[in-house]
Short mmCIF file of C-alpha atoms and ligand atoms in Angstrom, two decimals:
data_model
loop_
_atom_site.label_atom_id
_atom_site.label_comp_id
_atom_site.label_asym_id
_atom_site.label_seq_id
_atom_site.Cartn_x
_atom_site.Cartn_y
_atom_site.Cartn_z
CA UNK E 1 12.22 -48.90 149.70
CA UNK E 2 12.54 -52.64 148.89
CA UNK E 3 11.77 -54.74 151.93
CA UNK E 4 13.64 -58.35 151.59
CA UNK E 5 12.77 -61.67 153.96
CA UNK E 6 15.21 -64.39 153.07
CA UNK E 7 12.98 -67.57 154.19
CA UNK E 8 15.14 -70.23 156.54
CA UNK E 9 17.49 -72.34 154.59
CA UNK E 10 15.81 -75.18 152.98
CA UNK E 11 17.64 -78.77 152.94
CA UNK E 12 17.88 -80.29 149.38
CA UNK E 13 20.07 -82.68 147.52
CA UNK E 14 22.44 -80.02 145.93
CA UNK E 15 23.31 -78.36 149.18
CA UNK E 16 21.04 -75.36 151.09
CA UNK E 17 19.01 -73.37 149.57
CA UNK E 18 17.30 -69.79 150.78
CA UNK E 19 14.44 -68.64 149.20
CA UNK E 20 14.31 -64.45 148.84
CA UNK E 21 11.32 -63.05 149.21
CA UNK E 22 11.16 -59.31 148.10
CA UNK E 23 8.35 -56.90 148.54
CA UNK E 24 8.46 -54.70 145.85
CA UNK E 25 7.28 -51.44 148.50
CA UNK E 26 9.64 -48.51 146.37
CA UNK E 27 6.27 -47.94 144.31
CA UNK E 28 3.42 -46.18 146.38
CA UNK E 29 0.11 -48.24 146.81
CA UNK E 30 -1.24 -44.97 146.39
CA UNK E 31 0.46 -43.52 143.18
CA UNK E 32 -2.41 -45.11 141.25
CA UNK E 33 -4.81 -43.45 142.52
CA UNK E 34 -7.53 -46.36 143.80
CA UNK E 35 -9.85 -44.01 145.94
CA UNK E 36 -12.43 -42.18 143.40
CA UNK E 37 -14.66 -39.96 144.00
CA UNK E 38 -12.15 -37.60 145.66
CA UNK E 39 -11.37 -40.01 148.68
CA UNK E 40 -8.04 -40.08 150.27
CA UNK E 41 -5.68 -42.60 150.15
CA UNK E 42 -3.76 -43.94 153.27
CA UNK E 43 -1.06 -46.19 153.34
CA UNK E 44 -0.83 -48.86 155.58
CA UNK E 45 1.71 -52.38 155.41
CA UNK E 46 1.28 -52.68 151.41
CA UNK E 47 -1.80 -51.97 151.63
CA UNK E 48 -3.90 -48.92 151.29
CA UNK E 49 -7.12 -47.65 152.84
CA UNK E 50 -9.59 -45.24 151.06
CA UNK E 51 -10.79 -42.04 153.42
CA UNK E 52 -13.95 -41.24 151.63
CA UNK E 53 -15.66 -38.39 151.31
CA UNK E 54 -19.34 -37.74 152.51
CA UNK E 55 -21.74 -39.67 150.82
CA UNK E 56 -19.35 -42.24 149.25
CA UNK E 57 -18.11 -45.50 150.61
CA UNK E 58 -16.29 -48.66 149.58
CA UNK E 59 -13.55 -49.62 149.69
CA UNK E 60 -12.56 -46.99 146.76
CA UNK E 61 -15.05 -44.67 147.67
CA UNK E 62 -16.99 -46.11 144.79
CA UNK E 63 -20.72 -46.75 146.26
CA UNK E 64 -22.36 -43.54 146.56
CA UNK E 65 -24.80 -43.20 149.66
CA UNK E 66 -26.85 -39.92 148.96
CA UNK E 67 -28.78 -38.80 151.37
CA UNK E 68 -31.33 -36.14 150.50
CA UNK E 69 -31.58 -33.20 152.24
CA UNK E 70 -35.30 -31.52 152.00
CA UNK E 71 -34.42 -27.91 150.73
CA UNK E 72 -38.63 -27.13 150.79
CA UNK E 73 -38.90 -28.30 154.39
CA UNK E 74 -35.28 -26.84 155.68
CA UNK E 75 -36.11 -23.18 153.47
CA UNK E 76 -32.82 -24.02 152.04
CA UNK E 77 -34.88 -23.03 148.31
CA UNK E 78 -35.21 -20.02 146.59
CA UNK E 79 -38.50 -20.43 144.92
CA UNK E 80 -40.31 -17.30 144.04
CA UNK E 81 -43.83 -16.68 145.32
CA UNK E 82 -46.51 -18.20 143.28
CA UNK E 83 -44.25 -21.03 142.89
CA UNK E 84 -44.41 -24.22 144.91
CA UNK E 85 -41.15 -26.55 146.21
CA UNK E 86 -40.86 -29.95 144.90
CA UNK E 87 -38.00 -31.61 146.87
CA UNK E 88 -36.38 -34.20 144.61
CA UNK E 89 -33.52 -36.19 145.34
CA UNK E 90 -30.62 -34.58 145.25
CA UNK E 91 -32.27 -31.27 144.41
CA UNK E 92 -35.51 -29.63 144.21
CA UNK E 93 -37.96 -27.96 141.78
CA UNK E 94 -40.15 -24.74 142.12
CA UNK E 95 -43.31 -25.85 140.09
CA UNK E 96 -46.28 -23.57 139.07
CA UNK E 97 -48.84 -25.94 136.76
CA UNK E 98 -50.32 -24.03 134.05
CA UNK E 99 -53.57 -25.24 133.21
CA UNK E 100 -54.68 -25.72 129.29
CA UNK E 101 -55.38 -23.01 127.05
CA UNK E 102 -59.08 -23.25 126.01
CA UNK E 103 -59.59 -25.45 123.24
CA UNK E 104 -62.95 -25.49 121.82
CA UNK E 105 -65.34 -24.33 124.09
CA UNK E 106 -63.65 -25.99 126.74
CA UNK E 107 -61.63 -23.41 129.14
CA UNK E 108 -59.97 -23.75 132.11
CA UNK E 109 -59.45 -21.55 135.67
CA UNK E 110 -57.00 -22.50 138.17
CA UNK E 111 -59.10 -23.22 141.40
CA UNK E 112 -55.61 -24.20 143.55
CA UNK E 113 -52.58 -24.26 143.17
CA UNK E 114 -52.49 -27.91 141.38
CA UNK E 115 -56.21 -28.06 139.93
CA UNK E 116 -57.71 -26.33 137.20
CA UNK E 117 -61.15 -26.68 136.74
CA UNK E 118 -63.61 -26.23 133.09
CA UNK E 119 -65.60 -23.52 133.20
CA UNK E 120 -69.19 -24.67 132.55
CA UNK E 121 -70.02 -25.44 129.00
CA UNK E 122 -71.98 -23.90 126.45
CA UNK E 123 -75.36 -25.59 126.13
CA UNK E 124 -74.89 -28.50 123.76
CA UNK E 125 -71.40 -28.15 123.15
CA UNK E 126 -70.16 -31.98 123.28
CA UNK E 127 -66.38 -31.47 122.87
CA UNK E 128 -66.83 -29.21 126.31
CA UNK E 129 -68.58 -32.12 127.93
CA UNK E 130 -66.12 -34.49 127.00
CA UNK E 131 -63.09 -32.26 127.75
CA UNK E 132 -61.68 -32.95 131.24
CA UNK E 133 -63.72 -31.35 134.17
CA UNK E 134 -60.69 -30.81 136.16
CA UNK E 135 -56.84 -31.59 135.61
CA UNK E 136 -55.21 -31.83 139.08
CA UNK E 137 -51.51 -31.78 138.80
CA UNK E 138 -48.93 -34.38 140.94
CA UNK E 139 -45.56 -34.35 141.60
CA UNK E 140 -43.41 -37.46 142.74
CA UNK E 141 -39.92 -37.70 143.26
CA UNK E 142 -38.70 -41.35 142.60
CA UNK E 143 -35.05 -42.58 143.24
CA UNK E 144 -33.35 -43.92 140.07
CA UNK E 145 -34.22 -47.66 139.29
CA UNK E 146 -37.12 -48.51 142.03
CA UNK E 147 -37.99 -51.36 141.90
CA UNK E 148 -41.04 -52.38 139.96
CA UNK E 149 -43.92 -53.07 139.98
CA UNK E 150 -44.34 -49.83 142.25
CA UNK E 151 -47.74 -48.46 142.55
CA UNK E 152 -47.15 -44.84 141.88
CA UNK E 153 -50.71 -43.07 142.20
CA UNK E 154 -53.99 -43.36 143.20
CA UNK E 155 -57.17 -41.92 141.69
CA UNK E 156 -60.40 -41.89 143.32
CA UNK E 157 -63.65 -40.12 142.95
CA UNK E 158 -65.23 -37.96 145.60
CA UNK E 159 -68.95 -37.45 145.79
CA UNK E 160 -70.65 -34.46 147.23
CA UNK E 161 -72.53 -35.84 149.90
CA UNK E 162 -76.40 -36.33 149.55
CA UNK E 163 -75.76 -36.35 145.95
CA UNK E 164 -75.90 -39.33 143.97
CA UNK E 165 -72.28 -40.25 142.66
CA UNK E 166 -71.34 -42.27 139.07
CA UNK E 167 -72.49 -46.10 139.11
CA UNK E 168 -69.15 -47.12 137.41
CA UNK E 169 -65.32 -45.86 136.55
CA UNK E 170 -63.11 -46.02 133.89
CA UNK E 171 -59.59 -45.41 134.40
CA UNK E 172 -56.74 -45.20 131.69
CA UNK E 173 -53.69 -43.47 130.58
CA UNK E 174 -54.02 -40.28 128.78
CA UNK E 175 -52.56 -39.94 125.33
CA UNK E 176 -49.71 -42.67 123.56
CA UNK E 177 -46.04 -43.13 123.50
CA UNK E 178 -43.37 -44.39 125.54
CA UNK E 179 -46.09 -44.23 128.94
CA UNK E 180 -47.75 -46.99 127.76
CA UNK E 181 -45.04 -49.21 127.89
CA UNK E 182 -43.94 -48.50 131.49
CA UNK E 183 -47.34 -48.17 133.18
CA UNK E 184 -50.50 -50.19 133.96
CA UNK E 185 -53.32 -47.95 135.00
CA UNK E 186 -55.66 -50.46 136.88
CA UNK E 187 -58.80 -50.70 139.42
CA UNK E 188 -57.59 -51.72 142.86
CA UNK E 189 -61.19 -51.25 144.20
CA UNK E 190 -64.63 -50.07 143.30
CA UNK E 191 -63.56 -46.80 143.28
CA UNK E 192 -60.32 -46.54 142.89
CA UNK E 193 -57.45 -46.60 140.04
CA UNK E 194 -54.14 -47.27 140.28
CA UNK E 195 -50.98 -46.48 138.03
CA UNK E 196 -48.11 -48.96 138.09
CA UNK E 197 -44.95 -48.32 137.26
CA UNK E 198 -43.88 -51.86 135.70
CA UNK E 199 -40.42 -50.87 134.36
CA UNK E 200 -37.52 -49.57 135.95
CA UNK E 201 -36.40 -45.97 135.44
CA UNK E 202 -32.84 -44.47 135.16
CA UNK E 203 -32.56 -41.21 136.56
CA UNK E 204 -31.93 -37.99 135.90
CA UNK E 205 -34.90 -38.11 133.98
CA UNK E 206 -38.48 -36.13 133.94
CA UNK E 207 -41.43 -36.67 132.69
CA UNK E 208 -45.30 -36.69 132.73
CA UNK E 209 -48.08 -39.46 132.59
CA UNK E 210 -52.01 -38.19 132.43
CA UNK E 211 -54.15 -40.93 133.51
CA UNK E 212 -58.03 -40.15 133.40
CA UNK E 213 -61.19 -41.42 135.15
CA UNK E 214 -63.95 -40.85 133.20
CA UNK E 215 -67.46 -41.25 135.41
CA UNK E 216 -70.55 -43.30 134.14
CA UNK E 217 -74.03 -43.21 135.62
CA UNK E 218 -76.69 -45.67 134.30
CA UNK E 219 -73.64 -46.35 131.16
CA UNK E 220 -73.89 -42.63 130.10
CA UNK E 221 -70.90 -40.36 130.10
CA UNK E 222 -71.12 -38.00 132.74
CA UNK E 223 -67.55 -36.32 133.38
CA UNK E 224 -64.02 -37.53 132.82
CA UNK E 225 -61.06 -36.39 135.34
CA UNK E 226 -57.20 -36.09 134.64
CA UNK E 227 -54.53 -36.22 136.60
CA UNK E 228 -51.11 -35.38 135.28
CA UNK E 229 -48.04 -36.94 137.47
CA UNK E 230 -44.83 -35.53 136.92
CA UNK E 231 -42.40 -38.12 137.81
CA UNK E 232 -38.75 -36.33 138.44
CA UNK E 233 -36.37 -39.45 138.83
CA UNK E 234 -32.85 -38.78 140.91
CA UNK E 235 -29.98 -39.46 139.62
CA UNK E 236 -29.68 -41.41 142.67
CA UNK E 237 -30.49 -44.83 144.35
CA UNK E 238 -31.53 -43.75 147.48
CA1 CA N 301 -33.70 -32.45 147.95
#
């Protein structure tokens, strides 16, 4: 259809003069396609409106607004037993940590299911004392690009009561590569560590970071604890 409005006649010094106005309507606002993401267009007075489809909104359905549903808490998983549910965003994982194969004389047994403790070490063996006493196992699910600095983890020691605890902590990160570049592993108190994620991260991504405590008593060595967080990143801003 072609709509025309002729304007009213306009005096000028050759004579009258209307002005046509034509709204080109014979194409559809729709026939390109605007609404993505599988939202419906609607036509309205040369216009068009986008229906959109759960979890996306704009005005072209472009802006995605996940929500998560918790599949662990709502039984909506199928995780086998001996498995645990990780909701994620978006999804979720069925996680069973494995803990290290013995290296050395260091060997491990799985005390829970996310802690493995060393089994005690020969006499004199100094790669077993300096092999983690126990590995405890994290998971966190993170939205795609948090916003950073976001303290991520906390590590603290606990100390059998009546017994005389370490005098000082060290905290780090475990091992090289690309971790240290996006973390800070620092002391936020006396006793505790802290690992900060300083750089945003684009989901879907996984990965781990080990960060360690190691315990000192009068500046000797006495036992150094890992923790390995499994960051599983969303494709999704939440
Ligand atoms: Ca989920």
């Amino acid at each position: 259809t072609v709509t025309s409005l002729i304007s009213a006649p306009q005096r000028t010094n050759t004579g009258l003069h209307y002005k046509a106005v034509v709204f080109h309507t014979d194409v559809s606002v729709c026939a390109s396609n605007p609404c993505q993401n599988g939202g419906t267009c609607v036509e309205a007075l040369n216009q068009y409106k986008c229906t959109c489809p759960h979890n996306w909104s704009g005005s072209q359905c472009q802006y995605q607004t996940q929500t998560d549903v918790d599949e662990c808490l709502t039984q909506q998983h199928n995780c086998s037993r001996g498995t645990t549910c990780i909701n994620t965003g978006g999804g979720f994982q069925c996680v069973n940590p494995e803990c290290p194969r013995s290296h050395g004389n260091a060997s491990y047994v799985k005390t829970s299911p996310f802690q493995c403790e060393r089994n005690p070490c020969p006499m004199e063996s100094r790669s077993c004392q300096f092999a983690a006493k126990t590995i405890s196992y994290h998971y966190l699910s993170l939205p795609s690009n948090l916003r950073t600095p976001a303290t991520l983890f906390r590590m603290a020691t606990a100390t059998a009561p009546g017994r005389p605890g370490p005098d000082s902590l060290r905290f780090g990160i475990a091992g090289g590569g690309d971790a240290r570049s996006m973390f800070v592993m620092q002391r936020s108190d006396r006793q505790t560590g802290e690992l900060i994620l300083v750089q945003p991260l684009r989901g879907p991504q996984e990965f781990s970071v080990e960060v360690e405590m190691s315990e000192y008593a009068d500046r000797t060595f006495q036992a150094k604890h890992l923790a390995r967080v499994h960051l599983l990143i969303s494709p999704y801003e939440f």
